[in-house]
Short mmCIF file of C-alpha atoms and ligand atoms in Angstrom, two decimals:
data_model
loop_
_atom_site.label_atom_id
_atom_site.label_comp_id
_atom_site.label_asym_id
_atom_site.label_seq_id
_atom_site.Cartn_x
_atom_site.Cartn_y
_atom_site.Cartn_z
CA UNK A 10 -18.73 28.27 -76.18
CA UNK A 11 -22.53 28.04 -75.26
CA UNK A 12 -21.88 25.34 -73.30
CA UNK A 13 -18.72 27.30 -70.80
CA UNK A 14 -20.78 29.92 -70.51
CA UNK A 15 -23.76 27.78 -69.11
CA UNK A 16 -21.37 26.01 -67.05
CA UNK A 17 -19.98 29.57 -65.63
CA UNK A 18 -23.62 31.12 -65.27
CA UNK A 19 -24.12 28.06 -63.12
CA UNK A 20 -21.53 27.94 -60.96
CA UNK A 21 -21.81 31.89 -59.85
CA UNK A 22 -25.75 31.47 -59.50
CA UNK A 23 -24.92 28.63 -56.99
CA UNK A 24 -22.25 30.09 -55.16
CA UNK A 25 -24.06 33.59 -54.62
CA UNK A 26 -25.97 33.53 -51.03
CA UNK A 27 -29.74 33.88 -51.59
CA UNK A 28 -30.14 35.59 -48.57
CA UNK A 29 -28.13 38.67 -47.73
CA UNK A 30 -27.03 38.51 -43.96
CA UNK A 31 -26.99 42.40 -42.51
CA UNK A 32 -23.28 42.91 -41.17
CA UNK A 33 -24.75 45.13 -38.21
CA UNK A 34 -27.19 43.59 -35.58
CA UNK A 35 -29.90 45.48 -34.37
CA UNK A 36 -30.65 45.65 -30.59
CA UNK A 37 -33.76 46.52 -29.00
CA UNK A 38 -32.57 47.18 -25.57
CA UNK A 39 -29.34 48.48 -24.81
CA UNK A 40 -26.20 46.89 -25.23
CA UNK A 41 -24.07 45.45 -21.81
CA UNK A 42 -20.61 45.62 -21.05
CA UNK A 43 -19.00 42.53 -21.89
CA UNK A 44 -17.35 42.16 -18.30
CA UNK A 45 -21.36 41.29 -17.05
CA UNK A 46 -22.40 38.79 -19.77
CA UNK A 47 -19.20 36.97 -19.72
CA UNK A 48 -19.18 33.69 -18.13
CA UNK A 49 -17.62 33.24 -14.92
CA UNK A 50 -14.20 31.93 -14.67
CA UNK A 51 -14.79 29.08 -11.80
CA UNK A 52 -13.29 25.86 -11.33
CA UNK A 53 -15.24 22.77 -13.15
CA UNK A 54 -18.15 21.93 -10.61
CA UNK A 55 -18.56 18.83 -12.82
CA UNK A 56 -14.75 17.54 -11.32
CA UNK A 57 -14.67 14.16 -9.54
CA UNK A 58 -13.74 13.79 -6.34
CA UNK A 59 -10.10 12.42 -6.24
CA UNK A 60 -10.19 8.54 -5.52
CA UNK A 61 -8.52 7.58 -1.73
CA UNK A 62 -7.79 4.63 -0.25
CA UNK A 63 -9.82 3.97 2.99
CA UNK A 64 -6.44 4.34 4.67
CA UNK A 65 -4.99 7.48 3.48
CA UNK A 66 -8.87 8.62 3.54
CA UNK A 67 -8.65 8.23 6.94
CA UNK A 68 -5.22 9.27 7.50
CA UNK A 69 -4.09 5.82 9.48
CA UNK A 70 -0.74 4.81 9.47
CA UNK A 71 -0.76 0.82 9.97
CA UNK A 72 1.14 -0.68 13.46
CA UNK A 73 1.81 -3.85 14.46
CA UNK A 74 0.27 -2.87 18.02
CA UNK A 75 -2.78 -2.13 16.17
CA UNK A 76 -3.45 -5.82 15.42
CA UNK A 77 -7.27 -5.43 15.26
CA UNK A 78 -6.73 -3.35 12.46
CA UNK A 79 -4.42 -5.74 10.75
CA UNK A 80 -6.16 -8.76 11.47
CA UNK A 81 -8.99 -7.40 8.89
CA UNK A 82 -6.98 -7.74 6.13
CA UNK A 83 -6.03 -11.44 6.84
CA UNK A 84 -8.25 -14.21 5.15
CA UNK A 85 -10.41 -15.97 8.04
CA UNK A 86 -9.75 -19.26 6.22
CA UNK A 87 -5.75 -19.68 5.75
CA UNK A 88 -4.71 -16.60 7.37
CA UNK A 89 -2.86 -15.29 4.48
CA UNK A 90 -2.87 -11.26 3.61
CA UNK A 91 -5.21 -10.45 0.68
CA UNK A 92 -3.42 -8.51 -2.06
CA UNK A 93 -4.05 -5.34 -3.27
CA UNK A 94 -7.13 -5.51 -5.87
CA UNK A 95 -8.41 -6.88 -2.94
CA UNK A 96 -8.23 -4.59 -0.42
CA UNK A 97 -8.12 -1.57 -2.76
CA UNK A 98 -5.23 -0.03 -0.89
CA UNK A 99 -2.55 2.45 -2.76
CA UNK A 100 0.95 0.80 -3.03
CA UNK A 101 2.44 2.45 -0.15
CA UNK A 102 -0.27 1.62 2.67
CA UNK A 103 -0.17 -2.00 0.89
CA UNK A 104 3.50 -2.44 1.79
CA UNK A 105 3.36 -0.98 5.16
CA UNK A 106 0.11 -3.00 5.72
CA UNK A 107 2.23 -6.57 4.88
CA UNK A 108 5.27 -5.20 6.69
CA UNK A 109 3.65 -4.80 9.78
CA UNK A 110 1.44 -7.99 9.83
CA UNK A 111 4.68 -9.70 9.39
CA UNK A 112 5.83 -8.06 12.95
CA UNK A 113 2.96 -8.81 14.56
CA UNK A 114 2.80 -12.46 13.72
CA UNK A 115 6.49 -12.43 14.63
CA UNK A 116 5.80 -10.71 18.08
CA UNK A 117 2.82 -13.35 18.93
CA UNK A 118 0.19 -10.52 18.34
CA UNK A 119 -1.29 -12.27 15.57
CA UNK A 120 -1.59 -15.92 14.05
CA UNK A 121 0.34 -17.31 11.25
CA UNK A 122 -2.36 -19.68 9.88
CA UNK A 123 -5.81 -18.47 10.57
CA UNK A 124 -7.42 -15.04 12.41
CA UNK A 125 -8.43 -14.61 15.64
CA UNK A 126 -11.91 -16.29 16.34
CA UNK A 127 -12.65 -12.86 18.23
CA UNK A 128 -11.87 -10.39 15.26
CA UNK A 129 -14.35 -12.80 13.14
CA UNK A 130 -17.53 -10.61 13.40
CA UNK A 131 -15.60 -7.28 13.33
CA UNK A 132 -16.81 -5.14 9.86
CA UNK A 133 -15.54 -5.98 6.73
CA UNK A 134 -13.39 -3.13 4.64
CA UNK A 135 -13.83 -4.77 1.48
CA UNK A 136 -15.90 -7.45 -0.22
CA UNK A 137 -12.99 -10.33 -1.34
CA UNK A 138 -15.08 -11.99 -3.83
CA UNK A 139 -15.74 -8.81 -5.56
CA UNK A 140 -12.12 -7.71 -6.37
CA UNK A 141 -10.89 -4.81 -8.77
CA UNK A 142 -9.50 -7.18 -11.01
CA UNK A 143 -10.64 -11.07 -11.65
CA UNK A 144 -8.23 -13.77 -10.20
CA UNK A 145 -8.16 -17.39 -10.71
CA UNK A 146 -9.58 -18.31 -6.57
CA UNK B 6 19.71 7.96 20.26
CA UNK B 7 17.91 6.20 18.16
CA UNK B 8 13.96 4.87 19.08
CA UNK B 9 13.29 1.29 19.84
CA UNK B 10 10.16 -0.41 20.76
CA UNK B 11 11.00 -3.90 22.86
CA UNK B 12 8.16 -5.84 22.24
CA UNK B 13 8.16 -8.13 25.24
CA UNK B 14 6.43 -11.85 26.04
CA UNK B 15 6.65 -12.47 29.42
CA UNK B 16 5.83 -16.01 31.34
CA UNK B 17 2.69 -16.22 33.27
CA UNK B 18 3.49 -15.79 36.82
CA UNK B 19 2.23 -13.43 39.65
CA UNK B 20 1.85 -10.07 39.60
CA UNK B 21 4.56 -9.00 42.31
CA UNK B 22 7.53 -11.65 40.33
CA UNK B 23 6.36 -9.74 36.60
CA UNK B 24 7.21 -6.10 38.77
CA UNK B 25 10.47 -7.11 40.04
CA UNK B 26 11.11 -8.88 36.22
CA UNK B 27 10.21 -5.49 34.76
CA UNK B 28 12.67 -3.67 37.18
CA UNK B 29 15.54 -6.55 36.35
CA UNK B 30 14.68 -5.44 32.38
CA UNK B 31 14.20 -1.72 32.74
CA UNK B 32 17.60 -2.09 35.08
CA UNK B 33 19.50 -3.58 32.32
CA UNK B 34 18.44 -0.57 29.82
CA UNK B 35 19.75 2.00 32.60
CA UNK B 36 22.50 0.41 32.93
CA UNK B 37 24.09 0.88 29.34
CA UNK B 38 22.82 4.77 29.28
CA UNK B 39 19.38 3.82 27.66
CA UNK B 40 16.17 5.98 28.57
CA UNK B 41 12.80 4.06 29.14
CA UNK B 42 10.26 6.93 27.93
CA UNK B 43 7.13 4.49 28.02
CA UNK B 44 6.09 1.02 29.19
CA UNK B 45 3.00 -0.86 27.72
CA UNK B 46 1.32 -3.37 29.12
CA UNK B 47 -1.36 -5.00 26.54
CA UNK B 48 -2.53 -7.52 28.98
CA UNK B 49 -2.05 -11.03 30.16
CA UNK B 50 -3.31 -13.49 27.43
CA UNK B 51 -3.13 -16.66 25.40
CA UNK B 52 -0.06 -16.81 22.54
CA UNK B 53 -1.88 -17.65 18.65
CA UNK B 54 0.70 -20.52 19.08
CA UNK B 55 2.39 -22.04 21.71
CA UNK B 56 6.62 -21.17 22.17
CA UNK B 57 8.35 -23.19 23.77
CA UNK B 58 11.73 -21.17 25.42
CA UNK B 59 13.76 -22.05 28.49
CA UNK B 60 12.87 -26.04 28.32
CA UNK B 61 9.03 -24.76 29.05
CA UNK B 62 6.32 -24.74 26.12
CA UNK B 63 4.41 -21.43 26.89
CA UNK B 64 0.61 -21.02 25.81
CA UNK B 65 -0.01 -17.34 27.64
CA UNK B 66 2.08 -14.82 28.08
CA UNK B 67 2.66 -11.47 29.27
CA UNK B 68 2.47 -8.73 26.80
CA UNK B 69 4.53 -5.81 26.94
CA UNK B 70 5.94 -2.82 24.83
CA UNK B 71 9.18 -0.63 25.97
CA UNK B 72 9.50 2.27 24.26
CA UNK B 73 13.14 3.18 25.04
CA UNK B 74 16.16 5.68 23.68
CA UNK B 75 19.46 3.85 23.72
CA UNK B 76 22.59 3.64 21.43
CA UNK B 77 22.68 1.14 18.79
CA UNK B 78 25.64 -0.46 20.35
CA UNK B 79 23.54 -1.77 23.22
CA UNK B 80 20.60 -3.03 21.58
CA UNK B 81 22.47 -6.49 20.62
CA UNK B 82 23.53 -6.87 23.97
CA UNK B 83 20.77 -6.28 25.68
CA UNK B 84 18.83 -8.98 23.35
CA UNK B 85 21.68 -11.04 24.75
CA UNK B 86 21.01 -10.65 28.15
CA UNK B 87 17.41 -10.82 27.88
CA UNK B 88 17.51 -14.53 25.77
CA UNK B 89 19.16 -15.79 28.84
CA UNK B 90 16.51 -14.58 31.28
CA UNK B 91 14.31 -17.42 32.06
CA UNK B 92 11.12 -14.97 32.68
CA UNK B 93 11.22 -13.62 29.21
CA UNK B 94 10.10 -16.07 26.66
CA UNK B 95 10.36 -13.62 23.21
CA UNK B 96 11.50 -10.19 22.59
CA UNK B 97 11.52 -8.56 19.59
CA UNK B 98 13.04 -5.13 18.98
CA UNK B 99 11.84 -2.86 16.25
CA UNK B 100 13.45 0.55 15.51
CA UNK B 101 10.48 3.61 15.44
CA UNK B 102 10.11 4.82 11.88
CA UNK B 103 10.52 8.62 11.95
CA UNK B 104 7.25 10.55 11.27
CA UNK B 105 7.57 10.72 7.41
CA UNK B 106 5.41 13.34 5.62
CA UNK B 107 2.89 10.82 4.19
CA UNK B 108 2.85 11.29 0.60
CA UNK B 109 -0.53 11.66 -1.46
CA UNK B 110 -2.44 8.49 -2.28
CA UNK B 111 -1.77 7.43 -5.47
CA UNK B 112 -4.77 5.09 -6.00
CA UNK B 113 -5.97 6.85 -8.55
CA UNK B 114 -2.91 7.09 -10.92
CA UNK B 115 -3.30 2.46 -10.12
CA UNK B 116 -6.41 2.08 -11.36
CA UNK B 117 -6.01 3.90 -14.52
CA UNK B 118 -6.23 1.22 -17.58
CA UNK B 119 -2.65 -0.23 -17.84
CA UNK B 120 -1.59 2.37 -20.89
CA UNK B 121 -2.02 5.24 -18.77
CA UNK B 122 -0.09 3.73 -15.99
CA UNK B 123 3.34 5.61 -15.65
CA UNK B 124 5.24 1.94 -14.62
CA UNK B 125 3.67 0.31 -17.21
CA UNK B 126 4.79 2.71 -20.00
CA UNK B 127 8.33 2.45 -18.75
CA UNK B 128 8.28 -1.16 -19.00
CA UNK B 129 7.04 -0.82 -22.41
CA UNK B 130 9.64 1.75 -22.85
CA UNK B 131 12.21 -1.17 -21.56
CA UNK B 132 10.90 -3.72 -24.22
CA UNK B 133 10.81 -1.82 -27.27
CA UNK B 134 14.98 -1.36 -26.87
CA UNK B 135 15.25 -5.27 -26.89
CA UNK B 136 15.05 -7.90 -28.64
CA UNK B 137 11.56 -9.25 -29.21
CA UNK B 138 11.70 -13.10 -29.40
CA UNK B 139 8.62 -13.94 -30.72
CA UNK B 140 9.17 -11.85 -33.87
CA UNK B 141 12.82 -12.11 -34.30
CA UNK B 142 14.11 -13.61 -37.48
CA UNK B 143 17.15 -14.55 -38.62
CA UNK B 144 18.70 -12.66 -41.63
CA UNK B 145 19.89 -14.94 -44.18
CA UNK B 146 22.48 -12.08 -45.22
CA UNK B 147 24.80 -12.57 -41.85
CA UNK B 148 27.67 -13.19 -44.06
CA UNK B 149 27.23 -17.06 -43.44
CA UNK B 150 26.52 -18.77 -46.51
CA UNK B 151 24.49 -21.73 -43.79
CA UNK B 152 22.30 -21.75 -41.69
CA UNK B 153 24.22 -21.89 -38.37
CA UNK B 154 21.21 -22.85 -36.28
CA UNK B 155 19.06 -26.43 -36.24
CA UNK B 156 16.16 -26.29 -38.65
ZN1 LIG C 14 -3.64 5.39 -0.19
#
């Protein structure tokens, strides 16, 4: 009996707060309206900036009269179209990008097996051995 | 009408034969109710490989584009006409795309990792309904008192 009434002693000693919180805070200066103190409702400023291809960024739509343009998406070496993690186009501009190199090789705008010796120097869009993801070349 | 673009290679010759070609070309578009509404010329230079056409192996040509309104109907036989005119020595004819509203880029949404790509979760989607080979095994209580398959 001793013993319960230890045990009970104990366990309302340790769940009684030692320090007695006051329910009502005490101001020294006046109290605001909440409408002033409330943080502003503004849009994240923290946001990233929405990722773009450099074509849509750009707003180009690719041509097979515009066989500069094409030509710098063509290896220098075999001629052949690098592929998407390379260039780091979006799906669409990809497709349209192939479709129309295609015409232009077809109309004798462009080569079939290596680029134009006078499009060698022009500025490079992307770095091909640094791709998005790894590939076996 | 419907928009073509005539994408033209003519031979190298002088500069008052290539006018009265591009009359004899333009003439033949007139002639089955086509409109001509632009004419390109991107220059006089050498071909990234050499076509041979008319018993002739061509390195240079002359480039031009047509941009013309015609009916469909005519388009074939105008490539007819032009494959047997010794001047020309390739034609292609494209139709003009219509100016499509050109949709957001969706770059962003592709280089997600693949389980947050939408095509990738419907494939996913696709291969949990079948059959997975590697883990499939055969249930010894098919009503077959064998085993029907080589062991
Ligand atoms: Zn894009």
């Amino acid at each position: 009996m001793a013993l319960l009434k230890s045990l009970l002693n104990r366990h309302i000693f340790y769940n009684t707060p030692r320090v007695i919180i006051p329910a009502v805070r005490l101001f020294s200066t006046d109290v605001k309206p909440a409408e002033d103190d409330a943080p502003a409702d503004i849009e994240n400023p923290y946001k990233k900036e929405r990722k773009q291809c450099i074509l849509c960024k750009l707003n180009i739509k690719p041509d097979y009269k515009n066989y500069r343009l094409l030509s710098q998406f063509q290896s220098p070496y075999t001629g052949r179209i690098y592929g998407r993690h390379i260039t780091g186009l979006c799906k669409t501009k990809q497709e349209q990008v192939e479709a129309e190199i295609s015409k232009a090789q077809n109309c004798a705008y462009m080569p079939y097996y290596y680029k134009d010796k006078t499009f060698l120097k022009d500025p490079k869009l992307f770095d091909p051995s640094n791709p998005v993801r790894s590939h076996r070349f | 009408m419907p928009a073509y673009e005539f994408a033209m290679m003519f031979r190298a010759m002088p500069k008052s034969e290539l006018k009265t070609c591009l009359k004899r070309v333009s003439q033949a578009i007139f002639d089955r109710g086509g409109i001509i509404k632009n004419i390109e010329n991107l220059g006089f230079k050498p071909m990234p490989y050499k076509t041979s056409s008319h018993g002739l192996v061509h390195r240079e040509a002359n480039y031009f584009v047509l941009k013309v309104d015609t009916a469909t109907q005519a388009v074939a036989d105008l490539k007819e006409e032009y494959s047997r005119d010794v001047d020309i020595i390739r034609q292609r004819v494209y139709k003009v795309q219509d100016e499509t509203e050109n949709s957001a880029c969706t770059l962003e949404e592709e280089m997600l990792p693949p389980a947050y790509r939408e095509d990738v979760q419907k494939m996913i989607k696709i291969g949990k309904t079948q059959v997975n080979r590697f883990t499939y095994k055969f249930k010894y209580n098919s009503g077959l008192d064998y085993y029907p398959f080589q062991k």
